[in-house]
Amino acid sequence: MADEPTRTPDDRSAGLGRSSAEEARARAVRRHWDMRSFASRLRRPIPGAQPRVRFQMPPLVEPVETEPEGEFGKPGPRMSPQHPLYMGFMGTVGVGIALGLYYIAQHTTQLLVWILAALFISLGLDPVVRWLEGRRVPRAAGIAVTLLALFAVFAAFFGTLIPTLVDQISQLVTAFPNWINSILNSDWYRSLDEQFGIKQRITDELQKFGQNSQAVTNVFGGVLGVGTTIANTAFGALVVLVLSLYFLAALPAIKAWGYRLAPRSRRARVEALSEEITRSVGNYVIGQVCVAVLNATYAFIVMSILRVPFAALLAFVVGFLAFIPLVGGVIAGTTIVLVALTAGWQTALVLAIAYFGYLQFEAYFVSPRIMQKAVAVPGPVAVISVIAGGSLLGVLGALIAIPTAAAVMLLIREVFIARQDQH
């Protein structure tokens, strides 16, 4: 057996140096892996926490020319729509879906009306937001600016209107007993009372009403019903406001989702028609707001000059009724003329001439210029649509009747008539 070579002290010191260097490198490697392990633990989610689930649009899949054969073989042909089993099953499913939708619509009518109102408002504000976007303003900032401007206008309007309304309503309540006394002391009322005994009949009916506990209970129930109606109206206004904000923010995404529901071959045409409809509705709402503001301002100026009582309150009524197409201006004019009769028939006559003359000027000069980018609906169709919309949904139905009629006419012209002309 060979003898081991004798290790000198220099060799032993060199070996010790190499071992210490290796240990230092090993310690450095361990520190590196410890730091990476610590960093990976920091990046881990908190125990029990889950990432926020987002509803993403599915990717656009390109059409496949030939269907490849899968692991379990090539799929067979689809069942023929003429097959009795297919027809019976799909018919049953269709009837079930129709009944389910009818049940849902019947029990959520109020919610559907709120959604429709919010969508109508968001479509009306969308042209303003898109105008700001065209000037390089982000959509979120444009929505914020639009809403702040809208709230500022409403705050200024109601801040000016409410004190005047409170003062004039107080005057009305104060003057009401004097009106009653003047009626009771008039000669024509005395002659009617002598012939028919009106005063005695009114006194007897009031006594019967006071002795009837059921009638008194009905009065209190009616007061509670009015309070409940006011609370429901306030809640509905809040819901419509919140939904309008969400619809306005998500309107491009909603449109994109809606277009994806159409077949690829018809998607471009569906998008073009939908954009035209939404643009027309938005321009109509903006134009109607401008027309209503001009109408109310003119009525307030004329009534203030003629010293018609409750001018501010009547101007608010005129502005509200001006949103109703065709018949709103006539109803507003009749209302303010009847109130002006309390100041004298001469005042009422001058107001009638001035206001109804303005309605003609508005119909032939103001509205055509404001509504030139909005909807164009024939007169008979507009009248029928407003009456039908008011019968179905009240004031909201009358407001959205003309844009809806314009959308239906556009679809009939571009889809049905174009198809009929090809055959």
Short mmCIF file of C-alpha atoms in Angstrom, two decimals, residues 254-279 407 410-411 414-415 419:
data_model
loop_
_atom_site.label_atom_id
_atom_site.label_comp_id
_atom_site.label_asym_id
_atom_site.label_seq_id
_atom_site.Cartn_x
_atom_site.Cartn_y
_atom_site.Cartn_z
CA ILE A 254 -73.06 47.92 -22.82
CA LYS A 255 -73.10 48.75 -26.52
CA ALA A 256 -70.15 46.45 -27.18
CA TRP A 257 -71.87 43.58 -25.38
CA GLY A 258 -75.09 44.22 -27.27
CA TYR A 259 -73.31 44.19 -30.61
CA ARG A 260 -71.63 40.88 -29.75
CA LEU A 261 -75.06 39.29 -29.41
CA ALA A 262 -75.66 39.83 -33.13
CA PRO A 263 -74.25 37.37 -35.70
CA ARG A 264 -70.84 38.29 -37.12
CA SER A 265 -72.22 38.76 -40.64
CA ARG A 266 -74.77 41.35 -39.46
CA ARG A 267 -72.81 42.95 -36.62
CA ALA A 268 -71.67 46.00 -38.60
CA ARG A 269 -75.23 46.80 -39.71
CA VAL A 270 -76.63 46.29 -36.20
CA GLU A 271 -73.95 48.60 -34.82
CA ALA A 272 -74.71 51.31 -37.39
CA LEU A 273 -78.46 51.19 -36.73
CA SER A 274 -77.98 51.16 -32.95
CA GLU A 275 -75.60 54.11 -33.03
CA GLU A 276 -78.08 56.08 -35.13
CA ILE A 277 -80.90 55.30 -32.69
CA THR A 278 -78.91 56.22 -29.58
CA ARG A 279 -77.61 59.39 -31.23
CA ALA A 407 -86.38 54.15 -33.81
CA LEU A 410 -85.80 53.64 -38.84
CA LEU A 411 -85.83 49.86 -38.33
CA GLU A 414 -83.76 49.96 -43.16
CA VAL A 415 -84.73 46.34 -42.45
CA ARG A 419 -85.94 43.36 -47.56
#
